[in-house]
mmCIF file of C-alpha atoms in Angstrom:
data_model
loop_
_atom_site.group_PDB
_atom_site.id
_atom_site.type_symbol
_atom_site.label_atom_id
_atom_site.label_comp_id
_atom_site.label_asym_id
_atom_site.label_seq_id
_atom_site.Cartn_x
_atom_site.Cartn_y
_atom_site.Cartn_z
ATOM 1 C CA UNK A 1 136.821 164.647 194.395
ATOM 2 C CA UNK A 2 133.341 163.848 195.472
ATOM 3 C CA UNK A 3 131.867 165.389 192.371
ATOM 4 C CA UNK A 4 134.289 163.444 190.260
ATOM 5 C CA UNK A 5 133.336 160.235 192.041
ATOM 6 C CA UNK A 6 129.709 161.061 191.592
ATOM 7 C CA UNK A 7 130.184 161.674 187.864
ATOM 8 C CA UNK A 8 132.173 158.462 187.613
ATOM 9 C CA UNK A 9 129.367 156.583 189.350
ATOM 10 C CA UNK A 10 126.803 158.103 187.022
ATOM 11 C CA UNK A 11 128.961 157.301 183.990
ATOM 12 C CA UNK A 12 129.343 153.748 185.278
ATOM 13 C CA UNK A 13 125.560 153.521 185.659
ATOM 14 C CA UNK A 14 125.106 154.824 182.129
ATOM 15 C CA UNK A 15 127.695 152.353 180.833
ATOM 16 C CA UNK A 16 125.988 149.565 182.759
ATOM 17 C CA UNK A 17 122.638 150.609 181.297
ATOM 18 C CA UNK A 18 124.166 150.757 177.816
ATOM 19 C CA UNK A 19 125.778 147.341 178.316
ATOM 20 C CA UNK A 20 122.463 145.929 179.547
ATOM 21 C CA UNK A 21 120.636 147.489 176.615
ATOM 22 C CA UNK A 22 123.311 146.192 174.201
ATOM 23 C CA UNK A 23 123.050 142.738 175.765
ATOM 24 C CA UNK A 24 119.279 142.776 175.365
ATOM 25 C CA UNK A 25 119.614 143.958 171.785
ATOM 26 C CA UNK A 26 122.279 141.302 171.089
ATOM 27 C CA UNK A 27 119.953 138.653 172.588
ATOM 28 C CA UNK A 28 117.132 139.977 170.436
ATOM 29 C CA UNK A 29 119.473 139.930 167.404
ATOM 30 C CA UNK A 30 120.474 136.348 168.208
ATOM 31 C CA UNK A 31 116.784 135.427 168.383
ATOM 32 C CA UNK A 32 116.166 137.159 165.020
ATOM 33 C CA UNK A 33 119.145 135.343 163.474
ATOM 34 C CA UNK A 34 117.818 132.010 164.803
ATOM 35 C CA UNK A 35 114.352 132.828 163.462
ATOM 36 C CA UNK A 36 115.892 133.775 160.104
ATOM 37 C CA UNK A 37 117.795 130.459 160.124
ATOM 38 C CA UNK A 38 114.549 128.567 160.755
ATOM 39 C CA UNK A 39 112.822 130.522 157.966
ATOM 40 C CA UNK A 40 115.713 129.782 155.590
ATOM 41 C CA UNK A 41 115.480 126.087 156.559
ATOM 42 C CA UNK A 42 111.745 126.106 155.746
ATOM 43 C CA UNK A 43 112.460 127.866 152.451
ATOM 44 C CA UNK A 44 115.142 125.271 151.620
ATOM 45 C CA UNK A 45 112.680 122.440 152.359
ATOM 46 C CA UNK A 46 110.047 124.066 150.149
ATOM 47 C CA UNK A 47 112.612 124.586 147.377
ATOM 48 C CA UNK A 48 113.493 120.872 147.605
ATOM 49 C CA UNK A 49 109.785 119.967 147.421
ATOM 50 C CA UNK A 50 109.373 122.249 144.405
ATOM 51 C CA UNK A 51 112.417 120.641 142.790
ATOM 52 C CA UNK A 52 110.794 117.232 143.249
ATOM 53 C CA UNK A 53 107.520 118.497 141.775
ATOM 54 C CA UNK A 54 109.318 120.053 138.800
ATOM 55 C CA UNK A 55 111.147 116.754 138.231
ATOM 56 C CA UNK A 56 107.803 114.889 138.311
ATOM 57 C CA UNK A 57 106.305 117.412 135.872
ATOM 58 C CA UNK A 58 109.292 116.967 133.548
ATOM 59 C CA UNK A 59 108.936 113.173 133.698
ATOM 60 C CA UNK A 60 105.199 113.449 132.976
ATOM 61 C CA UNK A 61 105.870 115.793 130.070
ATOM 62 C CA UNK A 62 108.393 113.289 128.686
ATOM 63 C CA UNK A 63 105.830 110.477 128.968
ATOM 64 C CA UNK A 64 103.236 112.626 127.224
ATOM 65 C CA UNK A 65 105.704 113.464 124.460
ATOM 66 C CA UNK A 66 106.419 109.759 124.014
ATOM 67 C CA UNK A 67 102.686 108.979 123.944
ATOM 68 C CA UNK A 68 102.073 111.738 121.412
ATOM 69 C CA UNK A 69 104.885 110.357 119.272
ATOM 70 C CA UNK A 70 103.228 106.947 119.291
ATOM 71 C CA UNK A 71 99.845 108.504 118.444
ATOM 72 C CA UNK A 72 101.484 110.431 115.611
ATOM 73 C CA UNK A 73 103.069 107.237 114.300
ATOM 74 C CA UNK A 74 99.702 105.444 114.456
ATOM 75 C CA UNK A 75 98.011 108.325 112.612
ATOM 76 C CA UNK A 76 100.709 108.190 109.919
ATOM 77 C CA UNK A 77 100.181 104.442 109.526
ATOM 78 C CA UNK A 78 96.423 104.965 109.293
ATOM 79 C CA UNK A 79 97.005 107.634 106.657
ATOM 80 C CA UNK A 80 99.179 105.251 104.633
ATOM 81 C CA UNK A 81 96.574 102.484 104.892
ATOM 82 C CA UNK A 82 93.847 104.953 103.882
ATOM 83 C CA UNK A 83 95.872 106.023 100.857
ATOM 84 C CA UNK A 84 96.484 102.389 99.925
ATOM 85 C CA UNK A 85 92.770 101.657 100.291
ATOM 86 C CA UNK A 86 91.921 104.660 98.132
ATOM 87 C CA UNK A 87 94.348 103.447 95.459
ATOM 88 C CA UNK A 88 92.883 99.950 95.614
ATOM 89 C CA UNK A 89 89.339 101.357 95.313
ATOM 90 C CA UNK A 90 90.466 103.387 92.323
ATOM 91 C CA UNK A 91 92.026 100.304 90.728
ATOM 92 C CA UNK A 92 88.917 98.240 91.491
ATOM 93 C CA UNK A 93 86.704 100.910 89.945
ATOM 94 C CA UNK A 94 88.882 100.992 86.832
ATOM 95 C CA UNK A 95 88.874 97.190 86.636
ATOM 96 C CA UNK A 96 85.085 97.108 87.075
ATOM 97 C CA UNK A 97 84.651 99.684 84.314
ATOM 98 C CA UNK A 98 86.972 97.678 82.063
ATOM 99 C CA UNK A 99 85.117 94.473 82.895
ATOM 100 C CA UNK A 100 81.808 96.168 82.130
ATOM 101 C CA UNK A 101 83.113 97.287 78.749
ATOM 102 C CA UNK A 102 84.421 93.807 77.953
ATOM 103 C CA UNK A 103 81.148 92.219 79.114
ATOM 104 C CA UNK A 104 79.137 94.571 76.889
ATOM 105 C CA UNK A 105 81.409 93.744 73.972
ATOM 106 C CA UNK A 106 81.100 90.017 74.674
ATOM 107 C CA UNK A 107 77.315 90.339 74.923
ATOM 108 C CA UNK A 108 77.346 92.069 71.551
ATOM 109 C CA UNK A 109 79.444 89.280 70.068
ATOM 110 C CA UNK A 110 77.298 86.531 71.588
ATOM 111 C CA UNK A 111 74.175 88.385 70.427
ATOM 112 C CA UNK A 112 75.212 87.793 66.829
ATOM 113 C CA UNK A 113 74.765 84.040 67.225
ATOM 114 C CA UNK A 114 71.406 82.554 66.243
ATOM 115 C CA UNK A 115 70.146 79.535 68.038
ATOM 116 C CA UNK A 116 67.577 76.977 67.005
ATOM 117 C CA UNK A 117 67.117 74.555 64.089
ATOM 118 C CA UNK A 118 67.240 77.301 61.491
ATOM 119 C CA UNK A 119 70.118 79.220 63.169
ATOM 120 C CA UNK A 120 72.883 80.460 60.889
ATOM 121 C CA UNK A 121 75.784 78.755 62.677
ATOM 122 C CA UNK A 122 73.958 75.447 63.004
ATOM 123 C CA UNK A 123 73.106 75.578 59.295
ATOM 124 C CA UNK A 124 76.745 76.319 58.398
ATOM 125 C CA UNK A 125 78.005 73.489 60.583
ATOM 126 C CA UNK A 126 75.577 71.054 58.948
ATOM 127 C CA UNK A 127 76.522 72.272 55.507
ATOM 128 C CA UNK A 128 80.237 71.785 56.077
ATOM 129 C CA UNK A 129 79.928 68.609 58.070
ATOM 130 C CA UNK A 130 81.821 70.212 60.949
ATOM 131 C CA UNK A 131 83.202 73.576 61.954
ATOM 132 C CA UNK A 132 85.043 75.362 59.142
ATOM 133 C CA UNK A 133 88.581 76.635 59.746
ATOM 134 C CA UNK A 134 87.308 80.217 59.839
ATOM 135 C CA UNK A 135 85.049 79.263 62.734
ATOM 136 C CA UNK A 136 88.001 77.800 64.612
ATOM 137 C CA UNK A 137 89.869 81.081 64.131
ATOM 138 C CA UNK A 138 86.829 82.969 65.412
ATOM 139 C CA UNK A 139 86.638 80.690 68.445
ATOM 140 C CA UNK A 140 90.297 81.403 69.193
ATOM 141 C CA UNK A 141 89.638 85.125 68.934
ATOM 142 C CA UNK A 142 86.602 84.784 71.202
ATOM 143 C CA UNK A 143 88.726 82.954 73.800
ATOM 144 C CA UNK A 144 91.308 85.729 73.575
ATOM 145 C CA UNK A 145 88.595 88.358 74.118
ATOM 146 C CA UNK A 146 87.246 86.533 77.135
ATOM 147 C CA UNK A 147 90.696 85.860 78.590
ATOM 148 C CA UNK A 148 92.611 89.024 77.825
ATOM 149 C CA UNK A 149 92.998 92.470 76.340
ATOM 150 C CA UNK A 150 92.662 91.247 72.747
ATOM 151 C CA UNK A 151 89.135 92.679 72.657
ATOM 152 C CA UNK A 152 90.461 95.751 70.847
ATOM 153 C CA UNK A 153 91.391 93.555 67.864
ATOM 154 C CA UNK A 154 87.759 92.526 67.323
ATOM 155 C CA UNK A 155 85.632 94.650 65.130
ATOM 156 C CA UNK A 156 83.220 91.952 63.953
ATOM 157 C CA UNK A 157 82.641 88.361 64.825
#
């Protein structure tokens, strides 16, 4: 019986040691779980901070997209104005060339007049006692040349 009691006492000691060791390991596990909980809390805070930063980045990207849209619209307007200016320059150049041609033609027509006491037109006016009807027709044609596209009708004055 003594040996049995001694083995029981030793088994009880071993069980007590195992229970103590299990308690220590459970306490250590509880500490690890608490530490893991704190780490997960820190991770959750950092995830929330990152979410806020991502939201700010998205808002900034939206503002930049809006700004780029406005810049694009301004560039398109500038392009339209540039094209209009180019068309107006082209029209002005064509009008200047046309005006030059008409001015040269008018200079040619005016160059046919003779001035002075012995000039041909003055002599004709004196001879007829006033401008002849043909001269009035020529004056009308000259006004048409100066005022409009009738210059093509003139071959001689």
